[in-house]
Short mmCIF file of C-alpha atoms in Angstrom, two decimals:
data_model
loop_
_atom_site.label_atom_id
_atom_site.label_comp_id
_atom_site.label_asym_id
_atom_site.label_seq_id
_atom_site.Cartn_x
_atom_site.Cartn_y
_atom_site.Cartn_z
CA UNK F 1 2.99 -4.91 -8.63
CA UNK F 2 3.85 -3.29 -12.28
CA UNK F 3 0.58 -2.22 -12.87
CA UNK F 4 0.12 -1.69 -9.11
CA UNK F 5 2.36 0.56 -9.15
CA UNK F 6 1.62 2.12 -12.47
CA UNK F 7 -2.25 3.19 -11.38
CA UNK F 8 -0.43 4.66 -8.75
CA UNK F 9 1.58 6.79 -10.46
CA UNK F 10 -1.09 7.25 -12.90
CA UNK F 11 -4.26 7.85 -10.65
CA UNK F 12 -1.67 11.08 -8.94
CA UNK F 13 -1.21 12.31 -12.69
CA UNK F 14 -4.48 12.14 -13.39
CA UNK F 15 -5.72 13.70 -9.98
CA UNK F 16 -2.64 16.58 -10.49
CA UNK F 17 -4.70 17.75 -13.73
CA UNK F 18 -7.50 17.72 -12.05
CA UNK F 19 -6.09 19.85 -9.50
CA UNK F 20 -3.94 21.75 -11.30
CA UNK F 21 -7.44 22.56 -13.17
CA UNK F 22 -9.51 23.55 -10.84
CA UNK F 23 -6.90 25.90 -7.82
CA UNK F 24 -3.29 24.88 -8.09
CA UNK F 25 -1.52 25.58 -4.40
CA UNK F 26 -0.38 28.85 -5.76
CA UNK F 27 -3.08 30.05 -6.17
CA UNK F 28 -4.71 28.85 -3.02
CA UNK F 29 -1.67 31.35 -1.51
CA UNK F 30 -2.72 34.09 -4.28
CA UNK F 31 -6.15 33.81 -3.05
CA UNK F 32 -6.08 33.65 0.58
CA UNK F 33 -3.39 35.17 1.35
CA UNK F 34 -3.13 37.64 -1.71
CA UNK F 35 -0.96 40.58 0.71
CA UNK F 36 1.92 38.09 1.83
CA UNK F 37 4.88 37.51 -0.32
CA UNK F 38 6.37 34.50 -1.21
CA UNK F 39 9.31 32.57 -0.03
CA UNK F 40 11.84 32.14 -2.46
CA UNK F 41 12.10 28.30 -1.50
CA UNK F 42 8.68 28.22 -2.37
CA UNK F 43 7.97 29.35 -5.46
CA UNK F 44 10.60 27.12 -6.02
CA UNK F 45 8.91 23.23 -4.73
CA UNK F 46 6.01 24.80 -6.14
CA UNK F 47 8.18 25.00 -9.70
CA UNK F 48 8.27 20.96 -9.21
CA UNK F 49 4.98 20.97 -9.93
CA UNK F 50 4.16 23.26 -12.57
CA UNK F 51 7.07 21.55 -14.99
CA UNK F 52 4.74 18.34 -14.67
CA UNK F 53 1.94 20.05 -15.64
CA UNK F 54 3.39 21.06 -18.84
CA UNK F 55 2.36 17.12 -20.16
CA UNK F 56 -1.81 17.42 -20.81
CA UNK F 57 -2.92 14.14 -22.28
CA UNK F 58 -2.25 10.82 -22.02
CA UNK F 59 -2.66 7.73 -23.83
CA UNK F 60 -1.94 3.49 -22.68
CA UNK F 61 -0.66 0.84 -24.18
CA UNK F 62 0.39 -2.50 -22.61
CA UNK F 63 2.81 -4.37 -25.18
CA UNK F 64 5.41 -7.60 -23.94
CA UNK F 65 7.94 -5.33 -22.10
CA UNK F 66 5.45 -3.95 -20.34
CA UNK F 67 2.98 -0.74 -19.79
CA UNK F 68 3.66 2.36 -21.15
CA UNK F 69 1.73 5.43 -21.01
CA UNK F 70 1.86 8.23 -23.93
CA UNK F 71 1.31 11.33 -23.10
CA UNK F 72 1.80 13.59 -26.43
CA UNK F 73 -1.56 13.81 -28.68
CA UNK F 74 0.53 12.52 -31.87
CA UNK F 75 3.70 15.91 -31.66
CA UNK F 76 6.54 15.59 -30.57
CA UNK F 77 7.04 15.70 -27.30
CA UNK F 78 4.56 14.16 -24.58
CA UNK F 79 5.50 12.21 -21.67
CA UNK F 80 6.05 8.27 -21.37
CA UNK F 81 5.39 5.62 -18.28
CA UNK F 82 6.82 2.29 -18.98
CA UNK F 83 6.43 -0.13 -16.29
CA UNK F 84 8.63 -3.25 -16.70
CA UNK F 85 11.10 -5.19 -14.37
CA UNK F 86 12.83 -2.59 -13.39
CA UNK F 87 10.69 -0.44 -12.19
CA UNK F 88 8.48 1.77 -13.33
CA UNK F 89 9.81 4.51 -15.65
CA UNK F 90 9.03 7.51 -17.22
CA UNK F 91 10.09 9.80 -20.01
CA UNK F 92 9.17 12.75 -21.40
CA UNK F 93 10.05 13.45 -25.64
CA UNK F 94 10.84 16.91 -26.02
CA UNK F 95 14.53 17.51 -26.93
CA UNK F 96 16.03 18.98 -24.28
CA UNK F 97 12.96 19.13 -21.52
CA UNK F 98 12.82 15.56 -20.63
CA UNK F 99 11.70 14.30 -17.35
CA UNK F 100 12.31 10.86 -16.18
CA UNK F 101 10.12 9.09 -13.40
CA UNK F 102 12.57 5.19 -11.64
CA UNK F 103 9.71 3.50 -9.56
CA UNK F 104 12.81 0.97 -7.38
CA UNK F 105 14.40 -0.18 -4.82
CA UNK F 106 15.16 2.99 -3.60
CA UNK F 107 11.88 4.48 -4.29
CA UNK F 108 10.41 6.85 -6.70
CA UNK F 109 13.26 9.12 -8.11
CA UNK F 110 12.96 11.93 -10.72
CA UNK F 111 16.24 13.63 -12.82
CA UNK F 112 14.66 16.06 -14.51
CA UNK F 113 16.97 16.45 -17.63
CA UNK F 114 18.49 19.96 -18.91
CA UNK F 115 16.30 22.43 -17.19
CA UNK F 116 18.10 18.95 -13.47
CA UNK F 117 13.90 20.07 -11.70
CA UNK F 118 12.93 17.18 -10.74
CA UNK F 119 8.80 16.97 -10.35
CA UNK F 120 7.29 14.42 -8.93
CA UNK F 121 7.31 12.52 -5.38
CA UNK F 122 11.11 11.59 -4.65
CA UNK F 123 13.20 9.18 -2.35
CA UNK F 124 13.54 9.17 1.15
CA UNK F 125 17.40 9.29 1.99
CA UNK F 126 19.37 10.03 4.32
CA UNK F 127 20.43 13.25 3.65
CA UNK F 128 24.59 15.13 4.43
CA UNK F 129 25.75 16.19 7.73
CA UNK F 130 23.26 19.44 7.95
CA UNK F 131 20.49 20.30 10.83
CA UNK F 132 17.97 17.18 10.76
CA UNK F 133 14.35 17.76 11.56
CA UNK F 134 14.65 15.83 14.40
CA UNK F 135 17.57 18.47 16.01
CA UNK F 136 14.12 20.71 16.19
CA UNK F 137 11.45 18.08 17.69
CA UNK F 138 12.69 19.51 21.60
CA UNK F 139 11.57 16.39 23.54
CA UNK F 140 14.23 14.88 21.53
CA UNK F 141 17.43 13.38 23.51
CA UNK F 142 20.15 13.87 21.11
CA UNK F 143 21.64 10.74 18.87
CA UNK F 144 24.85 9.35 18.71
CA UNK F 145 24.74 10.13 14.32
CA UNK F 146 24.08 13.93 16.21
CA UNK F 147 26.30 14.57 18.52
CA UNK F 148 29.25 12.34 16.64
CA UNK F 149 28.07 14.90 12.71
CA UNK F 150 26.22 18.06 14.45
CA UNK F 151 28.34 18.81 17.38
CA UNK F 152 31.21 20.55 15.00
CA UNK F 153 28.28 22.85 13.22
CA UNK F 154 26.48 25.43 14.82
CA UNK F 155 22.78 23.81 14.55
CA UNK F 156 22.54 25.66 18.28
CA UNK F 157 24.17 28.60 19.27
CA UNK F 158 22.88 31.78 21.62
CA UNK F 159 21.15 35.27 21.23
CA UNK F 160 24.71 37.27 23.07
CA UNK F 161 26.12 36.13 19.74
CA UNK F 162 24.12 37.04 17.06
CA UNK F 163 26.14 40.70 16.48
CA UNK F 164 28.33 41.72 13.69
CA UNK F 165 31.89 39.31 13.49
CA UNK F 166 30.52 36.62 15.51
CA UNK F 167 32.38 32.42 13.47
CA UNK F 168 30.68 30.20 12.81
CA UNK F 169 31.04 26.63 10.79
CA UNK F 170 27.78 26.57 9.04
CA UNK F 171 26.42 24.17 6.53
CA UNK F 172 23.56 25.81 4.75
CA UNK F 173 21.07 23.44 2.43
CA UNK F 174 19.54 24.44 -0.79
CA UNK F 175 16.52 21.91 -1.53
CA UNK F 176 17.95 19.23 -3.77
CA UNK F 177 15.59 16.55 -2.97
CA UNK F 178 12.32 15.55 -5.55
CA UNK F 179 9.90 15.60 -2.26
CA UNK F 180 7.42 18.53 -4.41
CA UNK F 181 4.14 19.96 -3.80
CA UNK F 182 1.00 17.83 -3.39
CA UNK F 183 -2.32 19.43 -4.48
CA UNK F 184 -4.71 18.97 -1.21
CA UNK F 185 -6.91 16.12 -2.76
CA UNK F 186 -4.00 14.13 -3.76
CA UNK F 187 -2.48 14.26 -0.68
CA UNK F 188 -5.78 13.41 1.18
CA UNK F 189 -6.35 10.27 -1.17
CA UNK F 190 -2.20 9.09 -0.11
CA UNK F 191 -1.58 7.65 3.63
CA UNK F 192 -0.41 8.96 6.55
CA UNK F 193 -0.20 7.11 9.30
CA UNK F 194 2.13 4.45 11.74
CA UNK F 195 -0.75 2.36 11.01
CA UNK F 196 -0.79 2.21 7.73
CA UNK F 197 2.18 2.03 6.75
CA UNK F 198 2.91 -1.06 5.38
CA UNK F 199 0.28 0.29 2.88
CA UNK F 200 2.57 3.81 2.55
CA UNK F 201 5.26 1.27 1.63
CA UNK F 202 3.64 -0.87 -0.89
CA UNK F 203 2.54 2.28 -2.87
CA UNK F 204 6.00 3.63 -3.40
CA UNK F 205 7.69 0.27 -3.46
CA UNK F 206 9.23 0.08 -0.20
CA UNK F 207 10.97 -3.05 1.92
CA UNK F 208 9.55 -3.09 5.25
CA UNK F 209 12.51 -2.24 6.90
CA UNK F 210 14.17 -0.93 4.03
CA UNK F 211 16.22 1.99 5.47
CA UNK F 212 14.54 5.31 2.91
CA UNK F 213 11.01 2.93 5.29
CA UNK F 214 12.47 4.01 8.59
CA UNK F 215 12.90 7.24 7.40
CA UNK F 216 9.31 7.02 6.02
CA UNK F 217 8.20 4.82 9.48
CA UNK F 218 10.10 7.97 12.20
CA UNK F 219 8.54 10.78 10.15
CA UNK F 220 6.23 9.59 10.59
CA UNK F 221 6.74 8.89 14.06
CA UNK F 222 7.44 12.39 14.27
CA UNK F 223 4.05 14.31 13.27
CA UNK F 224 1.97 11.31 15.77
CA UNK F 225 3.87 12.12 19.07
CA UNK F 226 2.55 14.10 21.10
CA UNK F 227 4.46 18.28 21.74
CA UNK F 228 6.28 19.72 24.31
CA UNK F 229 4.15 21.04 27.23
CA UNK F 230 2.48 24.95 25.76
CA UNK F 231 3.52 23.12 22.23
CA UNK F 232 0.91 23.21 19.11
CA UNK F 233 2.03 21.49 16.55
CA UNK F 234 0.30 19.49 13.21
CA UNK F 235 2.35 17.97 10.04
CA UNK F 236 1.14 19.49 6.28
CA UNK F 237 1.56 16.96 3.81
CA UNK F 238 0.27 20.04 0.91
CA UNK F 239 0.73 23.26 1.27
CA UNK F 240 -3.12 24.40 1.67
CA UNK F 241 -2.78 22.71 4.86
CA UNK F 242 0.05 24.65 5.88
CA UNK F 243 -1.62 27.99 5.00
CA UNK F 244 -4.57 27.47 6.91
CA UNK F 245 -2.99 25.90 10.40
CA UNK F 246 -1.14 28.81 9.58
CA UNK F 247 -4.26 31.21 9.66
CA UNK F 248 -5.45 29.40 12.25
CA UNK F 249 -2.96 29.31 14.76
CA UNK F 250 -2.04 33.49 13.59
CA UNK F 251 -4.51 35.26 11.76
CA UNK F 252 -5.65 35.91 7.97
CA UNK F 253 -1.98 38.99 8.00
CA UNK F 254 0.62 36.68 7.72
CA UNK F 255 4.24 36.91 7.47
CA UNK F 256 6.61 34.47 5.55
CA UNK F 257 10.43 34.28 5.75
CA UNK F 258 12.25 32.25 5.46
CA UNK F 259 16.92 31.51 5.22
CA UNK F 260 18.68 32.41 1.56
CA UNK F 261 21.87 31.93 0.35
CA UNK F 262 22.70 33.18 -2.80
CA UNK F 263 24.59 29.41 -4.55
CA UNK F 264 25.01 26.53 -2.94
CA UNK F 265 27.28 25.16 -0.02
CA UNK F 266 29.21 22.60 1.64
CA UNK F 267 30.09 23.11 5.26
CA UNK F 268 32.68 26.75 5.32
CA UNK F 269 32.74 29.05 8.12
CA UNK F 270 30.34 32.19 7.64
CA UNK F 271 30.79 35.37 9.24
CA UNK F 272 27.81 37.55 10.43
CA UNK F 273 27.61 40.69 9.27
CA UNK F 274 26.24 44.46 9.53
CA UNK F 275 22.31 44.19 9.99
CA UNK F 276 21.03 41.78 12.43
CA UNK F 277 16.82 42.51 12.77
CA UNK F 278 13.92 41.10 14.68
CA UNK F 279 11.49 40.44 12.00
CA UNK F 280 8.89 39.17 14.70
CA UNK F 281 7.60 38.52 18.06
CA UNK F 282 7.20 36.25 20.74
CA UNK F 283 4.09 33.98 19.01
CA UNK F 284 4.95 31.93 15.77
CA UNK F 285 4.71 29.30 13.43
CA UNK F 286 7.54 27.84 12.32
CA UNK F 287 7.59 24.41 9.83
CA UNK F 288 9.84 21.91 9.29
CA UNK F 289 10.29 20.34 6.15
CA UNK F 290 10.77 15.94 6.49
CA UNK F 291 12.71 13.68 4.59
CA UNK F 292 9.82 12.30 2.90
CA UNK F 293 8.61 10.75 -0.70
CA UNK F 294 6.28 14.13 -1.03
CA UNK F 295 5.88 17.98 0.63
CA UNK F 296 5.81 17.29 4.14
CA UNK F 297 6.33 19.56 7.08
CA UNK F 298 6.46 20.06 10.90
CA UNK F 299 4.84 23.12 12.12
CA UNK F 300 4.51 23.93 15.40
CA UNK F 301 2.97 27.34 17.32
CA UNK F 302 6.05 28.35 18.73
CA UNK F 303 5.31 30.97 22.37
CA UNK F 304 8.70 32.70 23.56
CA UNK F 305 10.67 33.23 20.93
CA UNK F 306 12.49 35.79 19.13
CA UNK F 307 13.37 35.88 15.48
CA UNK F 308 16.36 37.28 13.28
CA UNK F 309 17.07 38.04 10.01
CA UNK F 310 20.85 37.65 9.95
CA UNK F 311 23.55 38.82 7.80
CA UNK F 312 26.05 36.66 6.68
CA UNK F 313 29.08 36.25 4.89
CA UNK F 314 31.73 32.82 4.02
CA UNK F 315 34.97 32.39 3.37
CA UNK F 316 34.19 31.67 0.55
CA UNK F 317 32.35 34.87 -0.08
CA UNK F 318 28.98 32.91 -0.22
CA UNK F 319 26.25 35.39 0.93
CA UNK F 320 23.43 34.19 3.10
CA UNK F 321 20.21 35.94 4.17
CA UNK F 322 19.73 33.65 7.55
CA UNK F 323 16.17 33.03 10.01
CA UNK F 324 17.29 33.13 13.21
CA UNK F 325 15.27 31.85 15.79
CA UNK F 326 15.80 32.26 19.85
CA UNK F 327 13.57 30.02 21.73
CA UNK F 328 13.75 32.18 25.22
CA UNK F 329 12.11 29.18 27.44
CA UNK F 330 13.14 26.31 26.92
CA UNK F 331 12.86 24.24 30.31
CA UNK F 332 9.75 22.28 28.59
CA UNK F 333 12.48 20.55 26.28
CA UNK F 334 14.46 17.32 27.30
CA UNK F 335 17.70 18.10 29.31
CA UNK F 336 19.73 15.14 26.64
CA UNK F 337 18.40 17.45 23.25
CA UNK F 338 21.12 18.56 21.21
CA UNK F 339 21.49 22.49 22.13
CA UNK F 340 21.91 21.12 25.62
CA UNK F 341 25.38 19.25 24.84
CA UNK F 342 26.66 21.48 22.29
CA UNK F 343 26.27 25.02 24.07
CA UNK F 344 27.01 22.87 28.24
CA UNK F 345 23.86 24.99 29.31
CA UNK F 346 20.73 23.52 31.72
CA UNK F 347 17.20 23.68 30.27
CA UNK F 348 14.84 27.04 30.96
CA UNK F 349 18.40 29.09 32.03
CA UNK F 350 19.78 30.49 29.35
CA UNK F 351 18.10 31.55 25.25
CA UNK F 352 19.18 29.50 22.77
CA UNK F 353 18.65 29.67 18.82
CA UNK F 354 19.27 28.08 15.81
CA UNK F 355 19.77 29.54 12.40
CA UNK F 356 17.13 27.25 10.38
CA UNK F 357 17.73 25.11 6.26
CA UNK F 358 16.57 27.21 3.23
CA UNK F 359 14.01 24.45 3.36
CA UNK F 360 11.72 25.81 6.33
CA UNK F 361 9.72 28.62 6.67
CA UNK F 362 8.65 30.49 9.59
CA UNK F 363 5.56 32.38 9.07
CA UNK F 364 4.98 35.44 11.62
CA UNK F 365 1.76 38.38 12.09
CA UNK F 366 2.69 41.29 9.75
#
């Protein structure tokens, strides 16, 4: 198993290097969407990959303590991958630029030295109280966890409340996990289907039935299931595939936006400021980030949806430019969906709105 885990990490490194030398996701964006500004959080995710690519060469040493891979060409710094009883570890020797990767019981974890930036596929884990990806999958009934944790958070609200002076209790979440984008060619080499789940868990050294394994299983299931009536859905396992899906639905002249907050927040009260503006027609593509070791986005083309940019200010002074999506036709949603239980309305009666977390992206025609 130790050698198998090393092989997985080493092969990911080789493919990353090859992809980086050819056409990176960032260059792909610029080549096919030259007039589309990249949302801040996507830039940050691409930086994770860029940081990892700073190391250029690799040597392998097998010793008593396991397998050691060093990338440094004899110079200070470089990358070391050690496989021992504790799992797989990766460490860069550059002073002040340390990066370590550990593969253990919880998956692939990536702290990243003083920079604090993760750079490799990371652990899957239950997040804090926040809008979970499945609340944006409208065929599902609310779970007991959602009803308990999300009821006090303004995940859903009515369109009439989008006006200056409205106060809501919110938790805007930053992209804090280590799930970075993989280049498309690398993502294609990794299985992503329910029938391959045992192989997937083996790749990430996860035990069937563990919390992490169940989260990954649910993510794949969401991606494989049919959407609600009139919904076109797709799970993008790379930035390139997200771009291609969006272009196939909206054309080449598109904009991409996401929620931006000037600092990390906790659960607190936010007040809507003046300047609420509608930014898109009824047709758009919304991509929600899933909980997975590398970046996977649940994308769906939505119709009869109005998008707004909403300036807000928190009780502690936090400023946000939140993206709100208001669905004008909810008749096909599950009658027991969280939105209806929180707002006390019925499907198809009134527009239902929600804010998008920082690591979700909305695409619409320019």
